[in-house]
């Protein structure tokens, strides 16, 4: 009941991350575009295959003066995969330990990005080249207050321009440009890519990039499909730059979750040149996060250790919106006071000193196993405390009882996603 939310509100308020005033509000009023990069893991950034960059466009963003690049972000997804990553980005809550929030809790009350930004005059839309019912998005988006959902119905799908879950990334971005041009500004838009999805196989006419040469085709194909996604992203930036929207748009690019499971450790150890111990496998859970703000100088920012849950308050603060009035489990990555105990969905955690994997402790720098002094126990409790409170919010639907100042709650009955021809 409402006492439960008060306890959680007090917990959140006792762990504040005040914004960094150097950046607070520096992107106020700008459009915001999130891009979910399917299965993109941090190891691929700046990786060279036979001397060739796999993701030259993203690599160039890591060196760009108007881009914050975070290379120490762990994915915090569970079984809901892409939808869990979307959920974390929009809500700054953790996904469920079992099952997908999108499927199991779509009727709950949320204070999600589209709703928060709506209170600041924004329109919101999601773009995706698969059908709207996948991951129950058409229900969950109603509770999060998405104004529009451009699903596969809005694109031209053929045998040649689709593979596994739907439209390939290049035609996807291409056909999205006229749709995004019609959105009233400022807008909050999310693009969910698909091409770099397991099993990563490419149609031969879509690529001239080489495969890796391990004896594992899944791993080998990943390099081709990651390269294809990188080209699609470059093309999208290029096309956006041709519009006058570009200079007033923030771009947030994030890897959704790891794509190469531990079934492929042997080939992956060839790729990274190290044995895949549990500690190294955890390093492979890192996903790249880029925040590109045209016109803003970014070069002195530090790449802090974080989780996906930390992205929302980072972006809200850039937009000049105080995240502390929301039930937000993240911690601004640009803040001096950024918190660096990062829970993973399975209860493991990472901190600058120590990493816990399956109840064992490792030195985060060296990866060596270490004994368990008392303060590590305290870290473990902190990580668990965050997950448990976030779980309680979902299980008891507690945001029903919480009324942040200046925020207009969403009535899901006001939202429907029906294509005009349906
Ligand atoms: C499907 C796409 C892929 O619409 O989001 O989902 P995943 O299997 O990665 O969760
Ligand atoms: Mn995915």
Short mmCIF file of C-alpha atoms and ligand atoms in Angstrom, two decimals:
data_model
loop_
_atom_site.label_atom_id
_atom_site.label_comp_id
_atom_site.label_asym_id
_atom_site.label_seq_id
_atom_site.Cartn_x
_atom_site.Cartn_y
_atom_site.Cartn_z
CA UNK A 1 0.00 0.00 0.00
CA UNK A 2 1.04 3.63 0.23
CA UNK A 3 3.27 2.93 3.28
CA UNK A 4 5.40 0.66 1.11
CA UNK A 5 6.00 3.41 -1.42
CA UNK A 6 6.93 5.81 1.36
CA UNK A 7 9.68 3.47 2.53
CA UNK A 8 10.99 3.24 -1.03
CA UNK A 9 10.73 6.98 -1.56
CA UNK A 10 12.80 7.51 1.59
CA UNK A 11 15.36 4.99 0.39
CA UNK A 12 15.67 6.72 -2.98
CA UNK A 13 15.93 10.15 -1.33
CA UNK A 14 18.63 8.92 1.05
CA UNK A 15 20.80 7.90 -1.96
CA UNK A 16 20.81 11.09 -4.04
CA UNK A 17 23.08 11.78 -7.00
CA UNK A 18 23.03 15.54 -7.47
CA UNK A 19 23.46 16.60 -11.09
CA UNK A 20 26.74 17.96 -12.40
CA UNK A 21 25.99 21.63 -13.02
CA UNK A 22 28.51 21.72 -15.89
CA UNK A 23 26.05 19.64 -17.90
CA UNK A 24 22.67 20.12 -16.25
CA UNK A 25 20.13 21.51 -18.73
CA UNK A 26 22.69 21.74 -21.55
CA UNK A 27 20.32 19.85 -23.85
CA UNK A 28 17.10 21.41 -22.53
CA UNK A 29 14.24 21.33 -25.02
CA UNK A 30 16.12 19.19 -27.56
CA UNK A 31 14.60 16.17 -29.28
CA UNK A 32 15.80 12.84 -27.92
CA UNK A 33 16.43 9.75 -30.02
CA UNK A 34 17.32 6.45 -28.36
CA UNK A 35 18.70 3.65 -30.49
CA UNK A 36 18.63 0.11 -29.15
CA UNK A 37 21.59 -1.65 -30.73
CA UNK A 38 20.72 -5.32 -30.93
CA UNK A 39 23.18 -7.63 -29.14
CA UNK A 40 25.99 -5.11 -29.28
CA UNK A 41 28.72 -5.81 -26.73
CA UNK A 42 31.48 -3.42 -25.76
CA UNK A 43 34.29 -5.78 -26.80
CA UNK A 44 33.49 -5.10 -30.47
CA UNK A 45 34.17 -1.36 -30.15
CA UNK A 46 37.65 -0.66 -31.58
CA UNK A 47 38.09 -4.39 -32.26
CA UNK A 48 40.02 -5.03 -35.45
CA UNK A 49 39.52 -8.10 -37.57
CA UNK A 50 42.56 -8.65 -39.81
CA UNK A 51 43.40 -4.98 -39.31
CA UNK A 52 39.89 -3.82 -40.23
CA UNK A 53 37.63 -2.00 -37.81
CA UNK A 54 34.32 -3.83 -37.33
CA UNK A 55 32.40 -0.75 -36.17
CA UNK A 56 34.24 2.24 -37.68
CA UNK A 57 31.32 4.62 -37.23
CA UNK A 58 30.79 3.85 -33.53
CA UNK A 59 34.56 3.93 -33.06
CA UNK A 60 34.59 7.45 -34.46
CA UNK A 61 31.90 8.44 -31.95
CA UNK A 62 34.16 7.30 -29.08
CA UNK A 63 36.60 10.05 -30.14
CA UNK A 64 33.98 12.69 -30.99
CA UNK A 65 34.02 15.92 -28.93
CA UNK A 66 30.24 16.06 -28.72
CA UNK A 67 29.74 12.50 -27.53
CA UNK A 68 29.93 10.95 -24.08
CA UNK A 69 31.12 7.38 -24.52
CA UNK A 70 30.69 5.00 -21.59
CA UNK A 71 32.68 1.80 -21.97
CA UNK A 72 32.12 0.42 -18.46
CA UNK A 73 28.37 -0.14 -18.51
CA UNK A 74 27.02 -3.57 -17.63
CA UNK A 75 23.74 -4.78 -19.04
CA UNK A 76 21.17 -5.47 -16.33
CA UNK A 77 18.68 -7.37 -18.42
CA UNK A 78 17.00 -10.65 -17.53
CA UNK A 79 14.85 -13.00 -19.58
CA UNK A 80 13.02 -10.11 -21.25
CA UNK A 81 16.17 -9.26 -23.26
CA UNK A 82 15.53 -6.36 -25.69
CA UNK A 83 12.32 -5.50 -23.86
CA UNK A 84 14.11 -5.51 -20.50
CA UNK A 85 16.70 -3.09 -21.85
CA UNK A 86 13.93 -0.82 -23.14
CA UNK A 87 12.25 -1.09 -19.76
CA UNK A 88 15.37 -0.11 -17.84
CA UNK A 89 16.07 2.85 -20.15
CA UNK A 90 12.54 4.20 -19.87
CA UNK A 91 11.86 3.54 -16.19
CA UNK A 92 15.17 3.40 -14.29
CA UNK A 93 13.86 0.30 -12.54
CA UNK A 94 15.32 -3.19 -12.73
CA UNK A 95 13.55 -5.79 -14.85
CA UNK A 96 12.15 -8.94 -13.23
CA UNK A 97 14.28 -11.79 -11.92
CA UNK A 98 12.07 -14.23 -13.84
CA UNK A 99 10.09 -13.50 -16.99
CA UNK A 100 9.68 -10.20 -18.82
CA UNK A 101 8.14 -7.07 -17.28
CA UNK A 102 6.67 -6.24 -20.68
CA UNK A 103 4.74 -9.50 -20.63
CA UNK A 104 3.86 -9.81 -16.95
CA UNK A 105 3.37 -6.25 -15.69
CA UNK A 106 2.11 -4.32 -18.69
CA UNK A 107 -0.98 -3.15 -16.80
CA UNK A 108 1.02 -1.54 -13.97
CA UNK A 109 1.39 2.18 -13.45
CA UNK A 110 4.73 3.56 -14.71
CA UNK A 111 6.49 6.90 -14.69
CA UNK A 112 8.35 6.29 -17.92
CA UNK A 113 10.36 8.60 -20.18
CA UNK A 114 7.48 9.28 -22.61
CA UNK A 115 5.25 10.31 -19.69
CA UNK A 116 7.90 12.40 -17.95
CA UNK A 117 8.75 14.20 -21.18
CA UNK A 118 5.09 14.64 -22.07
CA UNK A 119 4.81 16.81 -18.96
CA UNK A 120 7.50 18.95 -20.64
CA UNK A 121 5.69 19.24 -23.97
CA UNK A 122 7.23 16.27 -25.81
CA UNK A 123 5.61 13.84 -28.26
CA UNK A 124 6.84 10.22 -28.13
CA UNK A 125 7.17 7.39 -30.63
CA UNK A 126 8.75 3.98 -30.94
CA UNK A 127 10.03 2.60 -34.26
CA UNK A 128 10.60 -1.11 -34.84
CA UNK A 129 10.68 -3.42 -37.86
CA UNK A 130 8.84 -6.28 -36.16
CA UNK A 131 5.13 -6.60 -35.36
CA UNK A 132 3.68 -4.70 -32.44
CA UNK A 133 2.62 -7.68 -30.34
CA UNK A 134 6.17 -9.04 -30.00
CA UNK A 135 7.23 -8.71 -26.36
CA UNK A 136 3.69 -7.38 -25.74
CA UNK A 137 4.99 -3.95 -26.71
CA UNK A 138 1.57 -2.78 -27.89
CA UNK A 139 0.24 -3.23 -24.34
CA UNK A 140 3.27 -2.04 -22.41
CA UNK A 141 3.64 1.12 -24.51
CA UNK A 142 0.11 2.16 -23.52
CA UNK A 143 1.11 2.13 -19.85
CA UNK A 144 4.30 4.05 -20.57
CA UNK A 145 2.41 6.65 -22.62
CA UNK A 146 3.94 6.26 -26.10
CA UNK A 147 1.93 8.42 -28.47
CA UNK A 148 2.89 6.46 -31.59
CA UNK A 149 4.19 3.00 -32.34
CA UNK A 150 5.53 2.56 -35.88
CA UNK A 151 5.78 -1.22 -36.08
CA UNK A 152 6.31 -3.50 -39.11
CA UNK A 153 2.92 -2.46 -40.53
CA UNK A 154 4.38 0.94 -41.36
CA UNK A 155 7.31 -0.42 -43.39
CA UNK A 156 7.64 -2.25 -46.69
CA UNK A 157 8.71 -5.78 -45.88
CA UNK A 158 9.92 -8.14 -48.59
CA UNK A 159 11.81 -11.45 -48.59
CA UNK A 160 15.00 -9.59 -49.49
CA UNK A 161 14.85 -6.80 -46.91
CA UNK A 162 13.93 -8.90 -43.86
CA UNK A 163 15.72 -11.52 -41.83
CA UNK A 164 14.76 -13.42 -38.70
CA UNK A 165 12.66 -10.99 -36.61
CA UNK A 166 11.91 -8.42 -39.27
CA UNK A 167 13.14 -5.52 -41.33
CA UNK A 168 16.89 -5.12 -41.82
CA UNK A 169 18.46 -2.06 -40.21
CA UNK A 170 19.31 -0.11 -43.39
CA UNK A 171 15.80 -0.10 -44.88
CA UNK A 172 14.46 0.36 -41.34
CA UNK A 173 16.28 3.65 -40.80
CA UNK A 174 15.73 4.68 -44.40
CA UNK A 175 11.97 4.31 -44.21
CA UNK A 176 11.87 5.88 -40.74
CA UNK A 177 13.17 9.27 -41.90
CA UNK A 178 9.87 10.45 -43.45
CA UNK A 179 7.99 9.13 -40.38
CA UNK A 180 10.17 10.99 -37.93
CA UNK A 181 9.93 14.18 -39.97
CA UNK A 182 6.20 14.19 -39.31
CA UNK A 183 6.55 14.09 -35.52
CA UNK A 184 5.82 17.35 -33.72
CA UNK A 185 8.94 18.66 -31.95
CA UNK A 186 10.28 18.29 -29.40
CA UNK A 187 10.00 14.52 -29.63
CA UNK A 188 11.25 11.50 -27.76
CA UNK A 189 11.80 8.67 -30.24
CA UNK A 190 13.13 5.16 -29.83
CA UNK A 191 14.54 3.04 -32.66
CA UNK A 192 14.92 -0.67 -32.02
CA UNK A 193 17.33 -2.32 -34.45
CA UNK A 194 17.16 -6.00 -35.36
CA UNK A 195 19.82 -7.10 -37.84
CA UNK A 196 22.47 -7.98 -35.30
CA UNK A 197 20.30 -10.65 -33.72
CA UNK A 198 21.33 -14.23 -33.03
CA UNK A 199 22.26 -16.25 -35.13
CA UNK A 200 23.75 -13.18 -36.92
CA UNK A 201 23.64 -14.74 -40.36
CA UNK A 202 23.78 -12.21 -43.19
CA UNK A 203 22.41 -12.41 -46.70
CA UNK A 204 25.50 -12.39 -48.89
CA UNK A 205 24.31 -9.36 -50.92
CA UNK A 206 24.24 -7.23 -47.76
CA UNK A 207 27.88 -7.52 -46.82
CA UNK A 208 31.40 -7.57 -48.13
CA UNK A 209 32.90 -7.59 -44.65
CA UNK A 210 34.80 -10.75 -43.69
CA UNK A 211 33.65 -13.25 -41.08
CA UNK A 212 35.93 -14.09 -38.18
CA UNK A 213 37.82 -17.35 -38.64
CA UNK A 214 37.11 -19.42 -35.56
CA UNK A 215 35.46 -22.82 -36.00
CA UNK A 216 32.19 -21.38 -34.66
CA UNK A 217 29.92 -19.82 -37.26
CA UNK A 218 27.71 -17.94 -34.79
CA UNK A 219 30.74 -16.05 -33.52
CA UNK A 220 32.15 -15.58 -37.03
CA UNK A 221 28.89 -14.14 -38.36
CA UNK A 222 28.59 -11.69 -35.49
CA UNK A 223 31.37 -9.58 -37.02
CA UNK A 224 29.54 -9.23 -40.31
CA UNK A 225 26.22 -8.33 -38.79
CA UNK A 226 27.72 -5.89 -36.25
CA UNK A 227 29.50 -4.23 -39.17
CA UNK A 228 26.22 -4.00 -41.08
CA UNK A 229 24.51 -2.36 -38.10
CA UNK A 230 27.37 0.12 -37.81
CA UNK A 231 26.88 1.08 -41.46
CA UNK A 232 23.15 1.47 -40.90
CA UNK A 233 23.80 3.78 -37.93
CA UNK A 234 26.24 5.86 -39.95
CA UNK A 235 23.69 6.21 -42.72
CA UNK A 236 21.03 7.27 -40.21
CA UNK A 237 23.27 9.97 -38.72
CA UNK A 238 24.13 11.11 -42.22
CA UNK A 239 20.45 11.34 -43.18
CA UNK A 240 19.57 13.12 -39.95
CA UNK A 241 22.35 15.64 -40.60
CA UNK A 242 20.67 16.48 -43.89
CA UNK A 243 17.60 17.60 -41.94
CA UNK A 244 17.55 20.69 -39.74
CA UNK A 245 16.49 18.47 -36.80
CA UNK A 246 19.99 17.15 -36.27
CA UNK A 247 21.35 20.16 -34.37
CA UNK A 248 18.49 20.07 -31.91
CA UNK A 249 18.55 16.33 -31.26
CA UNK A 250 20.30 14.27 -28.57
CA UNK A 251 21.20 10.71 -29.66
CA UNK A 252 21.46 7.96 -27.06
CA UNK A 253 22.82 4.68 -28.42
CA UNK A 254 22.96 1.61 -26.21
CA UNK A 255 23.71 -2.09 -26.58
CA UNK A 256 20.64 -3.97 -25.33
CA UNK A 257 22.24 -7.14 -23.92
CA UNK A 258 25.01 -9.59 -24.69
CA UNK A 259 24.50 -11.53 -27.89
CA UNK A 260 27.02 -14.36 -27.69
CA UNK A 261 26.07 -16.80 -24.94
CA UNK A 262 28.47 -18.91 -22.90
CA UNK A 263 27.90 -21.80 -25.31
CA UNK A 264 30.41 -20.02 -27.51
CA UNK A 265 33.14 -19.38 -24.95
CA UNK A 266 35.73 -21.42 -26.76
CA UNK A 267 35.53 -19.37 -29.95
CA UNK A 268 35.23 -16.16 -27.94
CA UNK A 269 38.44 -16.92 -26.12
CA UNK A 270 40.17 -16.99 -29.52
CA UNK A 271 38.60 -13.63 -30.33
CA UNK A 272 39.66 -11.83 -27.17
CA UNK A 273 42.87 -13.78 -26.69
CA UNK A 274 42.06 -14.86 -23.12
CA UNK A 275 40.46 -17.82 -21.45
CA UNK A 276 36.77 -17.07 -20.69
CA UNK A 277 36.72 -17.47 -16.91
CA UNK A 278 33.57 -16.42 -15.02
CA UNK A 279 35.28 -13.05 -14.51
CA UNK A 280 36.02 -12.64 -18.22
CA UNK A 281 32.50 -13.72 -19.12
CA UNK A 282 31.21 -10.94 -16.89
CA UNK A 283 33.40 -8.44 -18.77
CA UNK A 284 31.58 -9.59 -21.90
CA UNK A 285 28.31 -8.40 -20.31
CA UNK A 286 29.38 -4.84 -20.95
CA UNK A 287 27.32 -2.95 -23.50
CA UNK A 288 28.39 0.34 -25.09
CA UNK A 289 26.49 3.55 -24.30
CA UNK A 290 26.90 6.75 -26.30
CA UNK A 291 25.20 10.08 -25.60
CA UNK A 292 25.73 12.43 -28.54
CA UNK A 293 24.76 16.06 -27.95
CA UNK A 294 25.43 18.32 -30.96
CA UNK A 295 27.01 21.56 -29.77
CA UNK A 296 28.03 20.34 -26.31
CA UNK A 297 31.71 19.92 -25.41
CA UNK A 298 32.15 16.49 -23.84
CA UNK A 299 35.87 15.71 -23.93
CA UNK A 300 36.63 16.05 -20.23
CA UNK A 301 33.93 13.69 -19.00
CA UNK A 302 35.08 10.52 -17.30
CA UNK A 303 33.79 7.11 -18.39
CA UNK A 304 32.35 5.93 -15.08
CA UNK A 305 31.44 2.41 -14.07
CA UNK A 306 27.69 1.98 -14.40
CA UNK A 307 24.66 -0.02 -15.37
CA UNK A 308 21.89 0.57 -17.89
CA UNK A 309 19.74 1.88 -15.05
CA UNK A 310 22.05 4.90 -14.80
CA UNK A 311 21.30 6.20 -18.28
CA UNK A 312 17.89 7.72 -17.58
CA UNK A 313 18.91 10.22 -14.93
CA UNK A 314 22.00 11.12 -16.97
CA UNK A 315 19.77 12.05 -19.91
CA UNK A 316 17.09 13.74 -17.77
CA UNK A 317 19.74 15.93 -16.17
CA UNK A 318 21.12 16.92 -19.59
CA UNK A 319 17.56 17.94 -20.45
CA UNK A 320 17.41 19.99 -17.26
CA UNK A 321 14.87 17.73 -15.56
CA UNK A 322 15.52 16.78 -11.95
CA UNK A 323 15.36 12.99 -11.70
CA UNK A 324 15.26 12.95 -7.90
CA UNK A 325 11.50 13.41 -7.75
CA UNK A 326 10.99 10.05 -9.47
CA UNK A 327 11.46 6.53 -8.13
CA UNK A 328 14.70 6.15 -10.06
CA UNK A 329 17.24 3.46 -9.13
CA UNK A 330 19.96 4.92 -11.33
CA UNK A 331 22.71 7.40 -10.65
CA UNK A 332 23.77 10.10 -13.14
CA UNK A 333 26.93 8.96 -14.94
CA UNK A 334 28.14 12.55 -15.32
CA UNK A 335 27.77 13.41 -11.65
CA UNK A 336 30.70 13.76 -9.22
CA UNK A 337 28.60 11.74 -6.80
CA UNK A 338 27.88 8.88 -9.21
CA UNK A 339 27.33 5.61 -7.26
CA UNK A 340 29.41 2.72 -8.46
CA UNK A 341 27.90 -0.42 -7.00
CA UNK A 342 26.28 -1.96 -10.03
CA UNK A 343 23.81 -4.81 -9.42
CA UNK A 344 23.29 -7.30 -12.21
CA UNK A 345 19.91 -8.93 -12.54
CA UNK A 346 21.11 -12.27 -11.16
CA UNK A 347 22.29 -10.65 -7.91
CA UNK A 348 25.97 -10.44 -8.85
CA UNK A 349 27.48 -6.98 -8.67
CA UNK A 350 30.41 -4.91 -9.87
CA UNK A 351 32.13 -2.09 -7.99
CA UNK A 352 35.46 -0.36 -8.64
CA UNK A 353 37.19 -2.48 -5.96
CA UNK A 354 35.41 -5.80 -6.05
CA UNK A 355 33.19 -7.85 -8.32
CA UNK A 356 30.92 -10.59 -6.99
CA UNK A 357 30.06 -13.50 -9.25
CA UNK A 358 28.06 -16.39 -7.90
CA UNK A 359 28.99 -15.55 -4.26
CA UNK A 360 32.70 -15.40 -5.10
CA UNK A 361 34.67 -12.16 -4.92
CA UNK A 362 37.19 -10.93 -7.48
CA UNK A 363 39.44 -7.91 -7.60
CA UNK A 364 37.80 -5.75 -10.26
CA UNK A 365 41.16 -4.54 -11.63
CA UNK A 366 43.07 -7.81 -11.80
CA UNK A 367 40.27 -10.38 -11.90
CA UNK A 368 42.04 -12.33 -9.11
CA UNK A 369 39.90 -14.20 -6.58
CA UNK A 370 39.96 -12.47 -3.18
CA UNK A 371 38.88 -13.32 0.35
CA UNK A 372 35.64 -11.89 1.62
CA UNK A 373 36.18 -9.06 4.09
CA UNK A 374 33.17 -7.55 5.83
CA UNK A 375 32.84 -4.45 3.71
CA UNK A 376 32.31 -6.63 0.62
CA UNK A 377 29.31 -8.10 2.40
CA UNK A 378 28.04 -4.59 2.78
CA UNK A 379 28.42 -3.99 -0.97
CA UNK A 380 26.50 -7.18 -1.68
CA UNK A 381 23.72 -6.03 0.61
CA UNK A 382 23.55 -2.66 -1.08
CA UNK A 383 23.25 -4.28 -4.49
CA UNK A 384 20.59 -6.66 -3.22
CA UNK A 385 18.75 -3.81 -1.48
CA UNK A 386 18.35 -2.01 -4.78
CA UNK A 387 17.07 -5.05 -6.63
CA UNK A 388 14.62 -5.98 -3.84
CA UNK A 389 13.12 -2.52 -3.63
CA UNK A 390 12.76 -2.24 -7.38
CA UNK A 391 11.12 -5.70 -7.44
CA UNK A 392 8.69 -4.56 -4.77
CA UNK A 393 7.68 -1.56 -6.89
CA UNK A 394 6.78 -3.94 -9.71
CA UNK A 395 5.21 -6.71 -7.63
CA UNK A 396 2.93 -4.38 -5.68
CA UNK A 397 2.39 -1.88 -8.51
CA UNK A 398 3.49 0.84 -6.13
CA UNK A 399 3.78 3.73 -8.56
CA UNK A 400 -0.04 3.88 -8.39
CA UNK A 401 0.44 5.59 -5.03
CA UNK A 402 3.26 7.93 -5.96
CA UNK A 403 2.61 11.42 -7.31
CA UNK A 404 5.76 13.29 -8.36
CA UNK A 405 5.32 17.07 -8.47
CA UNK A 406 4.46 18.46 -11.88
CA UNK A 407 3.97 15.02 -13.41
CA UNK A 408 0.70 14.09 -15.10
CA UNK A 409 -0.03 10.37 -14.75
CA UNK A 410 -0.77 8.30 -17.86
CA UNK A 411 -4.19 6.78 -18.44
CA UNK A 412 -3.44 3.76 -20.62
CA UNK A 413 -6.98 3.92 -22.00
CA UNK A 414 -5.90 7.03 -23.92
CA UNK A 415 -3.40 5.01 -26.00
CA UNK A 416 -3.91 2.50 -28.83
CA UNK A 417 -1.66 1.46 -31.70
CA UNK A 418 -3.76 0.70 -34.73
CA UNK A 419 -2.41 1.05 -38.25
CA UNK A 420 -4.80 3.04 -40.48
CA UNK A 421 -5.32 0.01 -42.77
CA UNK A 422 -6.11 -2.37 -39.96
C1 LIG B 1 12.16 -8.53 -31.46
C2 LIG B 1 13.46 -7.94 -31.03
C3 LIG B 1 14.46 -8.99 -30.59
O1 LIG B 1 11.12 -7.63 -31.71
O2 LIG B 1 13.29 -6.90 -30.14
O3 LIG B 1 14.24 -9.40 -29.30
P1 LIG B 1 15.28 -10.20 -28.37
O4 LIG B 1 15.19 -11.64 -28.76
O5 LIG B 1 16.66 -9.67 -28.57
O6 LIG B 1 14.77 -9.92 -27.01
MN1 LIG B 2 17.81 -7.94 -28.24
#
